[in-house]
Coordinates of C-alpha atoms in Angstrom, one line a residue:
M1 CA -31.2 -2.4 12.8
F2 CA -29.3 -0.9 15.7
Y3 CA -25.8 0.3 16.7
L4 CA -23.2 -1.1 18.9
S5 CA -22.5 2.3 20.6
R6 CA -26.1 2.3 21.9
L7 CA -25.7 -1.2 23.3
L8 CA -22.5 -0.6 25.2
G9 CA -23.2 0.4 28.8
S10 CA -26.9 -0.4 28.5
P11 CA -28.4 -2.3 31.5
V12 CA -28.6 -6.1 31.8
R13 CA -31.3 -7.7 33.9
D14 CA -31.4 -11.3 35.0
V15 CA -34.2 -13.9 34.9
E16 CA -35.7 -12.4 38.1
D17 CA -35.6 -8.9 36.5
K18 CA -32.8 -7.9 38.9
P19 CA -29.9 -5.7 37.8
A20 CA -27.1 -8.0 36.5
G21 CA -24.7 -5.4 35.2
T22 CA -24.1 -3.5 31.9
V23 CA -23.2 -4.6 28.4
H24 CA -19.4 -4.4 28.2
D25 CA -18.8 -5.9 24.7
L26 CA -20.2 -8.4 22.2
V27 CA -18.5 -11.7 21.3
V28 CA -18.9 -12.5 17.6
S29 CA -18.0 -15.5 15.5
T30 CA -16.0 -14.6 12.3
R31 CA -16.9 -17.9 10.5
Q32 CA -19.7 -16.1 8.7
A33 CA -19.4 -13.4 6.1
Y34 CA -21.4 -11.2 8.5
P35 CA -20.2 -12.1 12.0
R36 CA -22.8 -13.5 14.4
V37 CA -23.1 -12.5 18.1
T38 CA -22.4 -15.6 20.1
A39 CA -22.2 -14.1 23.6
I40 CA -22.5 -10.9 25.6
Q41 CA -19.9 -9.6 27.9
V42 CA -21.4 -8.1 31.1
K43 CA -19.6 -5.9 33.5
R44 CA -20.7 -6.7 37.0
R45 CA -19.2 -5.4 40.2
G46 CA -15.9 -4.6 38.5
K47 CA -15.6 -8.0 36.8
V48 CA -16.2 -8.8 33.1
L49 CA -18.3 -11.9 32.8
A50 CA -20.3 -13.4 30.0
A51 CA -23.7 -14.8 29.0
E52 CA -24.1 -17.2 26.0
W53 CA -26.4 -15.9 23.3
A54 CA -28.7 -18.9 24.1
D55 CA -29.2 -17.3 27.6
V56 CA -30.5 -14.0 26.2
T57 CA -34.3 -13.5 25.9
S58 CA -34.4 -9.9 24.9
F59 CA -31.7 -7.7 23.3
E60 CA -32.5 -4.1 22.7
E61 CA -30.7 -0.7 22.8
S62 CA -32.7 0.0 26.0
G63 CA -31.5 -3.1 27.7
T64 CA -30.9 -6.8 27.7
L65 CA -32.8 -9.5 29.6
L66 CA -31.3 -12.9 30.5
R67 CA -33.0 -16.2 31.1
I68 CA -30.4 -17.0 33.8
P69 CA -29.8 -15.5 37.3
A70 CA -26.9 -13.0 37.6
A71 CA -25.0 -15.7 39.6
G72 CA -25.0 -17.8 36.4
L73 CA -22.7 -15.3 34.6
R74 CA -19.2 -16.8 34.1
E75 CA -15.8 -15.8 32.8
R76 CA -15.7 -17.0 29.2
P77 CA -12.5 -17.4 27.0
L78 CA -12.8 -16.6 23.3
Q79 CA -12.9 -19.5 20.8
P80 CA -10.3 -19.4 18.0
D81 CA -12.9 -17.9 15.5
E82 CA -14.3 -15.4 17.9
R83 CA -13.5 -11.7 18.4
L84 CA -14.7 -9.0 20.8
L85 CA -16.6 -6.6 18.6
A86 CA -15.9 -3.3 20.3
A87 CA -12.4 -4.0 21.5
S88 CA -11.3 -5.4 18.1
F89 CA -12.9 -3.0 15.7
L90 CA -14.4 0.1 17.2
D91 CA -12.1 3.2 16.6
K92 CA -9.7 1.1 14.5
Q93 CA -8.5 2.1 11.0
L94 CA -9.4 -0.4 8.3
V95 CA -9.0 -0.7 4.6
D96 CA -12.0 -0.7 2.3
T97 CA -10.8 -2.4 -0.8
E98 CA -13.5 -1.1 -2.9
G99 CA -13.3 2.6 -1.9
R100 CA -9.5 2.4 -1.5
K101 CA -9.7 4.5 1.6
V102 CA -8.3 4.3 5.1
I103 CA -11.4 4.5 7.3
R104 CA -12.0 4.7 11.0
V105 CA -14.8 2.6 12.5
N106 CA -16.9 5.1 14.4
D107 CA -19.7 2.7 15.1
I108 CA -20.9 -0.7 14.0
Q109 CA -24.4 -1.5 12.7
L110 CA -26.1 -4.8 13.7
V111 CA -29.1 -6.5 12.2
R112 CA -31.5 -9.2 13.5
T113 CA -31.8 -12.3 11.4
G114 CA -34.4 -14.5 13.1
P115 CA -33.2 -15.4 16.6
F116 CA -29.7 -14.2 15.9
V117 CA -27.9 -10.8 15.6
H118 CA -25.3 -10.2 12.9
V119 CA -22.8 -7.5 12.2
A120 CA -24.1 -5.7 9.0
A121 CA -21.9 -2.7 8.4
V122 CA -19.4 -0.1 9.8
D123 CA -20.4 3.5 10.2
V124 CA -17.6 5.9 9.4
S125 CA -19.7 9.1 9.5
S126 CA -19.2 12.0 11.9
N127 CA -22.7 11.5 13.1
A128 CA -21.6 8.2 14.6
I129 CA -19.2 10.0 16.8
L130 CA -22.0 12.3 18.0
R131 CA -24.2 9.3 18.6
R132 CA -21.6 7.7 20.8
V133 CA -21.4 10.8 23.1
G134 CA -25.2 11.0 23.4
L135 CA -25.8 13.7 20.8
G136 CA -27.3 11.5 18.2
K137 CA -30.7 13.4 18.3
V138 CA -28.8 16.7 18.1
S139 CA -27.0 15.5 15.0
E140 CA -30.3 14.4 13.4
R141 CA -31.8 17.8 14.0
L142 CA -28.8 19.6 12.7
S143 CA -28.8 17.6 9.5
G144 CA -32.5 18.3 9.0
G145 CA -32.9 15.1 7.1
R146 CA -30.4 16.0 4.4
Q147 CA -28.1 13.4 2.9
K148 CA -25.1 14.5 4.8
G149 CA -26.8 13.6 8.1
K150 CA -27.3 10.0 7.0
P151 CA -24.9 7.3 8.3
H152 CA -22.0 6.6 5.9
L153 CA -22.3 2.8 6.0
I154 CA -19.8 0.4 4.5
D155 CA -21.0 -3.1 4.0
W156 CA -19.1 -5.5 6.3
K157 CA -18.2 -7.7 3.3
H158 CA -16.1 -4.9 1.9
V159 CA -14.1 -4.3 5.0
D160 CA -10.7 -6.0 5.3
L161 CA -10.0 -7.2 8.9
E162 CA -6.8 -8.5 10.5
Q163 CA -7.5 -11.8 12.2
S164 CA -5.2 -11.7 15.3
D165 CA -6.4 -10.0 18.4
E166 CA -3.2 -8.0 19.2
A167 CA -2.6 -6.9 15.6
A168 CA -6.2 -5.5 15.4
I169 CA -5.0 -2.5 17.5
R170 CA -3.1 -1.5 14.3
L171 CA -4.1 -1.6 10.7
A172 CA -3.1 -4.9 9.3
V173 CA -3.9 -5.6 5.7
P174 CA -4.0 -9.1 4.2
E175 CA -1.7 -9.4 1.2
T176 CA -4.3 -10.9 -1.0
R177 CA -6.5 -7.9 -0.7
L178 CA -3.8 -5.2 -0.8
E179 CA -2.4 -6.6 -4.1
L180 CA -5.7 -5.7 -5.8
L181 CA -4.7 -2.1 -5.5
H182 CA -2.3 -0.2 -7.7
P183 CA 1.0 0.8 -5.9
A184 CA -0.1 4.5 -6.3
D185 CA -3.3 3.7 -4.4
I186 CA -1.4 1.9 -1.7
A187 CA 1.0 4.8 -1.4
E188 CA -1.9 7.2 -1.0
L189 CA -3.3 5.0 1.7
V190 CA 0.1 4.7 3.5
H191 CA 0.4 8.5 3.7
Q192 CA -2.6 8.5 6.1
L193 CA -1.3 5.9 8.6
S194 CA 0.6 5.8 11.8
P195 CA 4.2 4.4 11.9
E196 CA 2.9 1.1 13.3
E197 CA 0.2 0.8 10.6
R198 CA 2.7 1.7 7.9
R199 CA 5.0 -1.1 9.0
A200 CA 2.1 -3.5 9.0
V201 CA 1.2 -2.6 5.4
F202 CA 4.7 -3.1 4.1
D203 CA 5.1 -6.3 6.0
A204 CA 2.0 -7.6 4.1
L205 CA 3.3 -6.8 0.6
D206 CA 5.7 -8.9 -1.4
E207 CA 9.1 -7.4 -2.1
E208 CA 8.3 -6.2 -5.7
L209 CA 5.0 -4.6 -4.7
A210 CA 6.5 -3.0 -1.6
A211 CA 9.3 -1.5 -3.8
D212 CA 6.8 -0.2 -6.4
T213 CA 4.7 1.3 -3.6
F214 CA 7.7 2.9 -2.0
E215 CA 8.6 4.6 -5.4
E216 CA 5.1 6.1 -5.5
L217 CA 5.5 7.8 -2.1
H218 CA 6.3 11.5 -2.0
P219 CA 10.1 11.9 -1.9
S220 CA 10.0 13.9 1.3
Y221 CA 8.2 10.9 2.9
Q222 CA 10.4 8.1 1.7
A223 CA 13.4 8.7 3.9
S224 CA 11.5 8.8 7.2
L225 CA 9.6 5.7 6.3
L226 CA 12.8 3.8 5.4
L227 CA 14.1 4.5 8.9
E228 CA 10.9 2.9 10.4
L229 CA 11.4 -0.4 8.6
S230 CA 13.5 -3.3 9.8
D231 CA 16.9 -3.6 8.2
K232 CA 15.9 -6.8 6.5
R233 CA 12.7 -5.2 5.0
A234 CA 14.6 -2.1 4.0
G235 CA 17.3 -4.1 2.2
Q236 CA 14.7 -6.1 0.3
I237 CA 12.9 -3.0 -0.8
L238 CA 16.0 -1.2 -1.9
N239 CA 17.1 -4.2 -3.9
E240 CA 13.8 -4.2 -5.8
M241 CA 13.7 -0.5 -6.4
A242 CA 15.0 1.0 -9.7
P243 CA 18.6 2.0 -9.0
D244 CA 18.0 5.7 -9.8
D245 CA 15.0 5.8 -7.3
A246 CA 17.1 4.0 -4.7
A247 CA 19.9 6.5 -5.2
D248 CA 17.6 9.5 -5.0
L249 CA 16.2 8.1 -1.7
L250 CA 19.6 7.4 -0.1
A251 CA 21.0 10.7 -1.2
D252 CA 18.7 12.4 1.3
L253 CA 20.2 10.5 4.2
P254 CA 23.2 11.4 6.3
E255 CA 26.4 9.8 5.1
D256 CA 26.6 7.2 7.8
R257 CA 23.0 6.1 7.4
R258 CA 23.4 6.1 3.6
Q259 CA 26.3 3.7 3.8
H260 CA 24.4 1.5 6.3
Y261 CA 21.6 1.0 3.8
I262 CA 23.9 0.4 0.9
D263 CA 25.6 -2.3 2.9
L264 CA 22.2 -4.0 3.3
M265 CA 21.8 -4.3 -0.5
A266 CA 22.9 -7.1 -2.9
K267 CA 26.4 -6.5 -4.3
D268 CA 25.4 -5.7 -7.9
D269 CA 22.5 -3.4 -6.8
A270 CA 24.7 -1.6 -4.3
E271 CA 27.4 -1.0 -7.0
D272 CA 24.8 0.5 -9.3
V273 CA 23.5 2.8 -6.6
Q274 CA 27.0 3.9 -5.5
E275 CA 27.8 4.8 -9.1
L276 CA 24.7 7.0 -9.4
L277 CA 25.5 8.7 -6.1
S278 CA 29.0 9.6 -7.4
Y279 CA 27.5 12.0 -10.0
P280 CA 26.3 15.5 -9.3
E281 CA 22.6 15.5 -8.2
H282 CA 21.3 17.6 -11.1
S283 CA 23.4 16.0 -13.9
A284 CA 22.4 13.4 -16.4
G285 CA 24.5 10.9 -14.4
G286 CA 22.6 11.8 -11.3
I287 CA 19.2 11.2 -12.7
M288 CA 19.8 8.3 -15.0
T289 CA 19.1 4.6 -14.3
T290 CA 21.6 1.8 -14.9
D291 CA 18.8 -0.6 -15.8
Y292 CA 18.4 -0.7 -19.6
A293 CA 18.1 -3.3 -22.3
W294 CA 21.1 -4.0 -24.5
A295 CA 22.4 -6.3 -27.3
R296 CA 25.6 -7.0 -29.0
L297 CA 26.6 -6.0 -32.6
D298 CA 26.9 -9.6 -33.7
D299 CA 23.6 -10.8 -32.1
T300 CA 21.0 -12.1 -34.5
A301 CA 17.5 -10.7 -34.1
A302 CA 16.5 -14.1 -32.5
E303 CA 19.5 -13.9 -30.0
A304 CA 18.6 -10.2 -29.2
L305 CA 15.0 -11.2 -28.5
E306 CA 16.1 -14.0 -26.2
R307 CA 18.5 -11.6 -24.4
L308 CA 15.7 -9.1 -24.0
R309 CA 13.5 -11.8 -22.4
E310 CA 16.1 -12.4 -19.8
Q311 CA 16.5 -8.7 -19.1
A312 CA 12.9 -7.6 -19.3
E313 CA 12.1 -8.2 -15.6
H314 CA 14.9 -5.9 -14.4
V315 CA 15.1 -3.0 -16.9
E316 CA 13.4 0.3 -16.8
T317 CA 12.0 0.2 -20.3
V318 CA 12.1 -2.4 -23.1
Y319 CA 11.1 -0.1 -26.0
Y320 CA 14.6 0.8 -26.8
I321 CA 17.5 -1.7 -27.0
Y322 CA 20.9 -0.2 -27.0
V323 CA 23.7 -1.9 -28.9
V324 CA 27.1 -2.0 -27.2
D325 CA 30.4 -3.6 -28.2
R326 CA 32.4 -5.7 -25.8
S327 CA 34.1 -2.7 -24.3
G328 CA 30.8 -1.1 -23.5
H329 CA 30.8 1.6 -26.2
L330 CA 27.4 2.7 -27.5
R331 CA 27.2 1.7 -31.2
G332 CA 23.6 1.9 -32.0
V333 CA 19.9 1.5 -31.0
F334 CA 16.8 -0.2 -32.2
S335 CA 13.2 -0.3 -31.0
L336 CA 11.2 -3.3 -29.9
R337 CA 9.1 -2.8 -33.0
D338 CA 12.3 -3.1 -35.1
L339 CA 13.2 -6.3 -33.3
L340 CA 9.8 -7.9 -33.8
T341 CA 9.5 -7.1 -37.5
T342 CA 13.0 -8.2 -38.4
P343 CA 13.8 -11.7 -39.7
P344 CA 15.2 -13.8 -36.8
D345 CA 18.6 -14.6 -38.6
R346 CA 19.4 -10.9 -39.4
K347 CA 22.3 -9.4 -37.5
V348 CA 21.7 -6.5 -35.1
R349 CA 24.4 -4.4 -36.9
D350 CA 22.3 -4.5 -40.1
F351 CA 19.1 -3.1 -38.8
M352 CA 20.1 -0.8 -35.8
T353 CA 20.2 3.0 -36.0
E354 CA 23.9 4.1 -35.7
N355 CA 25.1 7.1 -33.8
P356 CA 22.0 7.6 -31.6
V357 CA 21.3 10.8 -29.8
A358 CA 23.0 10.7 -26.4
V359 CA 24.3 13.0 -23.6
R360 CA 27.4 13.0 -21.4
T361 CA 27.1 12.0 -17.7
D362 CA 27.9 15.6 -16.8
A363 CA 25.2 17.1 -19.0
S364 CA 22.6 19.4 -17.2
E365 CA 19.1 18.4 -16.5
R366 CA 17.9 21.1 -18.9
E367 CA 20.0 19.6 -21.7
V368 CA 18.5 16.2 -21.0
T369 CA 14.9 17.4 -21.0
E370 CA 15.4 19.5 -24.2
L371 CA 16.8 16.5 -26.1
I372 CA 14.0 14.2 -25.0
A373 CA 11.5 16.8 -26.1
K374 CA 13.3 17.7 -29.3
Y375 CA 13.6 14.1 -30.6
N376 CA 10.4 12.8 -29.0
L377 CA 12.3 10.1 -27.1
L378 CA 11.0 7.7 -24.5
A379 CA 14.6 7.3 -23.2
L380 CA 17.9 9.0 -23.7
P381 CA 21.3 7.2 -23.4
V382 CA 24.0 8.6 -21.1
V383 CA 27.6 8.1 -22.0
D384 CA 31.1 9.1 -20.7
E385 CA 33.8 11.0 -22.6
E386 CA 34.8 7.7 -24.4
N387 CA 31.2 7.0 -25.5
R388 CA 30.8 4.1 -23.0
L389 CA 27.1 3.6 -22.1
H390 CA 26.4 4.1 -18.4
G391 CA 22.7 4.4 -18.2
I392 CA 19.5 6.0 -19.6
V393 CA 17.2 8.8 -18.6
T394 CA 13.6 7.8 -19.2
V395 CA 10.8 10.1 -20.2
D396 CA 9.2 9.7 -16.8
D397 CA 12.4 10.9 -15.1
A398 CA 12.3 13.9 -17.5
I399 CA 8.7 14.6 -16.5
D400 CA 9.7 14.5 -12.8
L401 CA 12.1 17.4 -13.6
V402 CA 9.6 19.7 -15.3
L403 CA 6.2 18.8 -13.6
P404 CA 5.1 19.0 -10.0
L405 CA 4.5 15.6 -8.4
A406 CA 0.8 16.3 -8.2
W407 CA 0.6 16.9 -11.9
K408 CA 2.7 13.9 -12.8
K409 CA 0.2 11.6 -10.9
R410 CA -2.6 12.8 -13.3
L411 CA -0.7 11.5 -16.3
P412 CA -1.7 8.2 -17.9
R413 CA 0.2 5.2 -16.4
I414 CA 2.0 4.7 -19.7
F415 CA 4.3 7.6 -18.8
H416 CA 5.3 6.3 -15.3

């Protein structure tokens, strides 16, 4: 096994053992799981030429020997499945889908397999950097053979690589691999990236996953990232976000920018967000969401269940279903368990709990959290002075109010 960094710049000699130039880069085919070297780029008299792998008789870190004269080196275009190993991957940030880390490729390990050479792994250790500046031996002596001095190698099969040459300059993550990660993991990854890399990540995600990931970002980070996205992508993400999260995000923007983004949203979503923005920031109205499950007094259990199926994709929680009359007044509540254990032809009015605990839209955050804690609720309805239902405050929103963000992320996923 050997390293790309020790090959780059090494001497190349031709069939007559005369100097032919130095190794500039390696051409690899990406058809295989472990890319195979198909040609060597040679820098000769200021020009970058190439020798096919079949024309290489010896390939070592100390130097390369060709079976052709130096005059036989030619310019060589890349084939569709080929990449330049150093130019495409060295010093680039990549996503390891197993370790869920953003990594920088400090070196690349190669291995011989019979007459061929294949890419085996990427080295992301600090030792790789020392090796590249000619201090590899110093690094080995400093480490004294201890574990920390060993290369940190990540098997090539675990590394996710963007396929287009230009995009390889940035981190570009295939959607099929990124969607294996939880939105919280993707958010942690995004915090470590440059603006160009962040845009590449969000462009690779579908709208729902992008919105879920956005909601997991630190609040102080969301606004700046929103400004980096295209209007089209920003509008898609805002439409998919929970209304209360979208409102919290837009509340941090200047008035003109806030209205600009509201105008990008679908009409119904925009109206929900505008309503939430109209309430004081630290009131029940300011922290509630307008996405909740509801049913009518005269619905049967079967009708309520069908209504819930239609609502489930868009509501914040399905555990509580709030009963409203045709004027929007809150009349009762029942749980999902109540619904599933009730005969299908029984009317909602006959098994709901009347006069549920609720708060006014102008109630303080403290009152909200105290009621949720006192009654051990997963959500608390928010009503106006005429008892019309406007939204709910979920337990995860209450947790946001009383726990630092870092603590919240340690809680089981059931709470957020």
